[in-house]
CSV table of C-alpha atoms in Angstrom, one decimal:
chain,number,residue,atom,x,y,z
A,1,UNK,CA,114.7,65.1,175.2
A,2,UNK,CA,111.2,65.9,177.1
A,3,UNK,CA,109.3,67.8,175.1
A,4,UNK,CA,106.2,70.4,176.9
A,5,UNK,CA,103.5,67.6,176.8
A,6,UNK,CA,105.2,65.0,178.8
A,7,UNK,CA,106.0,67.9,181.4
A,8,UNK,CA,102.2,68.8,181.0
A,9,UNK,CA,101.3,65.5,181.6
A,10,UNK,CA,103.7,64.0,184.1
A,11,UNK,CA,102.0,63.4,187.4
A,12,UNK,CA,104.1,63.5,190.5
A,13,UNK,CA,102.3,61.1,193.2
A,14,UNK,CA,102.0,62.3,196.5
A,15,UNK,CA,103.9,60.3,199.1
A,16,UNK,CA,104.4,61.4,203.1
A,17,UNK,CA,104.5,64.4,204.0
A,18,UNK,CA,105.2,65.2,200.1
A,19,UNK,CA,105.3,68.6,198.2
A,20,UNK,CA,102.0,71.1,198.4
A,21,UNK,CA,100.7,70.0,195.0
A,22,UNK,CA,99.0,73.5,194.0
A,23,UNK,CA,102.7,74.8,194.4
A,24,UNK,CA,104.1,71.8,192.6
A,25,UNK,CA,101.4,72.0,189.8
A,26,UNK,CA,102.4,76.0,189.3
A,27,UNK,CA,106.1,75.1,189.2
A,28,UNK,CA,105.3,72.4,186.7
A,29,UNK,CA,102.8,75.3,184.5
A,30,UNK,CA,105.9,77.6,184.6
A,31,UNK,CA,108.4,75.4,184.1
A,32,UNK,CA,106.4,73.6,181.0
A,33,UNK,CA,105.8,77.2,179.3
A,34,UNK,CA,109.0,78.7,179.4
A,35,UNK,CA,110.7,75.3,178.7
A,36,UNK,CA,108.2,74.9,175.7
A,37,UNK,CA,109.3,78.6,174.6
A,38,UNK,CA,112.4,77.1,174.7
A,39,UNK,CA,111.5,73.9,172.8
A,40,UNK,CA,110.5,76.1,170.2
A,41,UNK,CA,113.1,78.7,169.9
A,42,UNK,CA,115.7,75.4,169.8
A,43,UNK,CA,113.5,74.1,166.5
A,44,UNK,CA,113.3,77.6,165.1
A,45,UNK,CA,117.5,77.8,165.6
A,46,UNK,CA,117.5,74.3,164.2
A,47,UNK,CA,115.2,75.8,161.0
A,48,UNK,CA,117.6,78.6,160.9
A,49,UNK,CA,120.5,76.3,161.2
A,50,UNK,CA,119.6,74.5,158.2
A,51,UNK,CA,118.4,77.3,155.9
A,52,UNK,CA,122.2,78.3,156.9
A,53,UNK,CA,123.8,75.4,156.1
A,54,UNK,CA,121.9,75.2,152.8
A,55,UNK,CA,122.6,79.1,151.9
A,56,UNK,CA,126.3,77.9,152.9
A,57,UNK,CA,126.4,75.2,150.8
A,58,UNK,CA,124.8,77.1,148.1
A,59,UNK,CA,127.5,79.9,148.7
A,60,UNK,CA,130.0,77.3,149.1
A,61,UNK,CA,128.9,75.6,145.4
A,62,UNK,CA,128.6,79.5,143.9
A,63,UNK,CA,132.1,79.9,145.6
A,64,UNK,CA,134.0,77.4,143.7
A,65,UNK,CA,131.4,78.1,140.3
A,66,UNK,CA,133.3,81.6,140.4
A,67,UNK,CA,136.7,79.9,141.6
A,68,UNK,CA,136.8,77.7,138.5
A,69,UNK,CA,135.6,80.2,136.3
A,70,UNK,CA,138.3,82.5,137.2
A,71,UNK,CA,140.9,80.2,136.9
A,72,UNK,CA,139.4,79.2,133.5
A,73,UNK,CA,139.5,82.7,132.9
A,74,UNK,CA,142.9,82.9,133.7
A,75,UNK,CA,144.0,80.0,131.7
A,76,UNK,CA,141.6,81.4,128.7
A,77,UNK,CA,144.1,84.7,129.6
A,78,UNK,CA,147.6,83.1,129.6
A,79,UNK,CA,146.7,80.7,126.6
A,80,UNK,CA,145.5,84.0,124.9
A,81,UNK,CA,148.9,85.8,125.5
A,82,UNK,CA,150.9,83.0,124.4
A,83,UNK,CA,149.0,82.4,121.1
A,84,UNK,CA,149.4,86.3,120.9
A,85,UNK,CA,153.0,86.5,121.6
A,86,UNK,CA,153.4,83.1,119.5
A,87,UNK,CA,151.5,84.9,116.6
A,88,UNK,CA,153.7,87.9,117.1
A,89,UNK,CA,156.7,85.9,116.8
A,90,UNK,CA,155.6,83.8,113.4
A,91,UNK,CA,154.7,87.5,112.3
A,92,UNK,CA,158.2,88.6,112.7
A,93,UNK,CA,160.0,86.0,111.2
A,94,UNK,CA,157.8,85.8,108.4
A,95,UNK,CA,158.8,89.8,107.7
A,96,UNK,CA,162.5,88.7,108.6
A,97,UNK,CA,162.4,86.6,105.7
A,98,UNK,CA,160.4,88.2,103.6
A,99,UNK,CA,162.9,91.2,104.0
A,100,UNK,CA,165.9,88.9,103.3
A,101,UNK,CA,164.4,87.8,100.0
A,102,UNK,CA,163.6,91.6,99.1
A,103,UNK,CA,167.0,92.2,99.9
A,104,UNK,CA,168.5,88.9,98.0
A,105,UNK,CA,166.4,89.5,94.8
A,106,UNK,CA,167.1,93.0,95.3
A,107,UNK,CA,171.1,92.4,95.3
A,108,UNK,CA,170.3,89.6,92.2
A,109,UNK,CA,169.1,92.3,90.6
A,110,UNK,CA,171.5,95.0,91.1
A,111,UNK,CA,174.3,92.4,90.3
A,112,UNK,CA,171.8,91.5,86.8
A,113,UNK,CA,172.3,95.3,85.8
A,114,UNK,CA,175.5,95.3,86.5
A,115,UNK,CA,176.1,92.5,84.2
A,116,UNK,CA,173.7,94.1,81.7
A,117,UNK,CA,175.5,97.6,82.2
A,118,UNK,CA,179.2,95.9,81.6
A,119,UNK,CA,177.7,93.9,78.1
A,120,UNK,CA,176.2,97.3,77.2
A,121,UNK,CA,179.8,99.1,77.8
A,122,UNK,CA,181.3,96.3,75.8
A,123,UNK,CA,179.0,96.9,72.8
A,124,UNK,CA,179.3,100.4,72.9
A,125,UNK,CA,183.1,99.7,72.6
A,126,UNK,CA,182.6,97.2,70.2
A,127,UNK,CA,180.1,99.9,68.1
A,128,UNK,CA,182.7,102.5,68.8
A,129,UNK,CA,185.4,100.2,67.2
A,130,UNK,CA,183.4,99.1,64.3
A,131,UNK,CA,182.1,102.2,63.4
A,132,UNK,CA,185.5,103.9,63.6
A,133,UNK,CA,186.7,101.1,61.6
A,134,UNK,CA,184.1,101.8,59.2
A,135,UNK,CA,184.3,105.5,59.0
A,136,UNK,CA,188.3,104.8,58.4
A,137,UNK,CA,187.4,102.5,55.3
A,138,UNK,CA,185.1,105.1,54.4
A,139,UNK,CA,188.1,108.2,54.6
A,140,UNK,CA,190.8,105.9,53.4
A,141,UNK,CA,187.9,105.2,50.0
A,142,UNK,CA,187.7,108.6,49.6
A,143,UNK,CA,191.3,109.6,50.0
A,144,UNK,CA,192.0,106.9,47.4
A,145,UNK,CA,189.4,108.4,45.0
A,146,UNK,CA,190.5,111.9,45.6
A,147,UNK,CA,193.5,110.9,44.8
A,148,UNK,CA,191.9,108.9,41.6
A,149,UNK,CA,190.2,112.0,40.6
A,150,UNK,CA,193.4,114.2,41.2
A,151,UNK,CA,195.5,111.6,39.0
A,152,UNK,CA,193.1,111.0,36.1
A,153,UNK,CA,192.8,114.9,36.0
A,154,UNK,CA,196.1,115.3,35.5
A,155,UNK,CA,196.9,113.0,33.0
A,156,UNK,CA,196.7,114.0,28.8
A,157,UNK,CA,193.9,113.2,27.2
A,158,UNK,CA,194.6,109.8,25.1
A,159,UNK,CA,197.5,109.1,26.8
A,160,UNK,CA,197.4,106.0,28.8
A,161,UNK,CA,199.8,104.7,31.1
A,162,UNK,CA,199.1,101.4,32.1
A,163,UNK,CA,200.3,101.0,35.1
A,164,UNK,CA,198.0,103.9,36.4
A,165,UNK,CA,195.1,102.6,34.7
A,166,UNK,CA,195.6,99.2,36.6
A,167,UNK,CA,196.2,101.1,39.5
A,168,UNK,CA,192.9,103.3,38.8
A,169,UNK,CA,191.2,99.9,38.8
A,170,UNK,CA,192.4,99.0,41.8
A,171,UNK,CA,191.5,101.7,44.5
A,172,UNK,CA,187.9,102.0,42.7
A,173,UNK,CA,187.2,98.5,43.4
């Protein structure tokens, strides 16, 4: 590409009959300055260009900074919800078993009282036996000894009868 100094400095030679030169030379002055505006505009673009292309590329590398952060993000998210919802789930069956041991140990021990409350019915019935049995000893003593007292009242004085005597005996041991 010519740049505005070798349009400055090119030098057209004069042949026959050949271009008026103070016409030629204008052309040429004209020429070089608005093709030198133009020369410089085109390296200003070019600046601008690549203070584009770098902001673009800086964009471009900001771009995909935030693209991977999102999808980390989004990862961070999903991993997040699924530790969540895994969490959630261990939670639940933890309580599901703990509430199926509550409810074993609490049927163990309903069936323990009922065992304990059957044994306790059976002593009181055994008590209630015994202690009848006992109090029955106790009338059938004192019938025996009423009836002692009632004979040995009723017999004479100094008059024995043996067999009553052994009979007396008898009942008071």
């Amino acid at each position: 590409m010519l740049t505005p100094v070798d349009l400055e400095s090119t030098v057209f030679r004069r042949g026959f009959r050949g271009y008026n030169a103070s016409e030629v030379q204008e052309f040429m002055e004209n020429f070089s300055h608005d093709y030198e505006k133009l020369y410089r505009e085109n390296i200003d673009l070019k600046e601008q260009l690549e203070e584009s292309e770098k902001k673009l590329h800086q964009y471009q590398l900001i771009e995909d900074s935030l693209r991977n952060a999102m999808v980390l993000a989004e990862e961070t998210a999903e991993e997040a919800k699924a530790n969540a919802i895994q969490k959630a789930e261990q939670i639940v069956r933890e309580a599901e078993l703990n509430a199926e041991a509550v409810k074993m140990k609490a049927k163990e021990d309903i069936q323990t009282e009922i065992r304990n409350l059957a044994l306790l019915k059976n002593q009181v019935e055994y008590f209630k036996c015994q202690f009848k049995s006992f109090l029955g000893g106790l009338l059938e003593m004192a019938e025996k000894q009423l009836d002692l007292n009632v004979a040995w009242n009723q017999s004479p004085v100094g008059t024995s009868d043996p067999q009553k005597e052994t009979e007396l005996k008898a009942i008071e041991k």
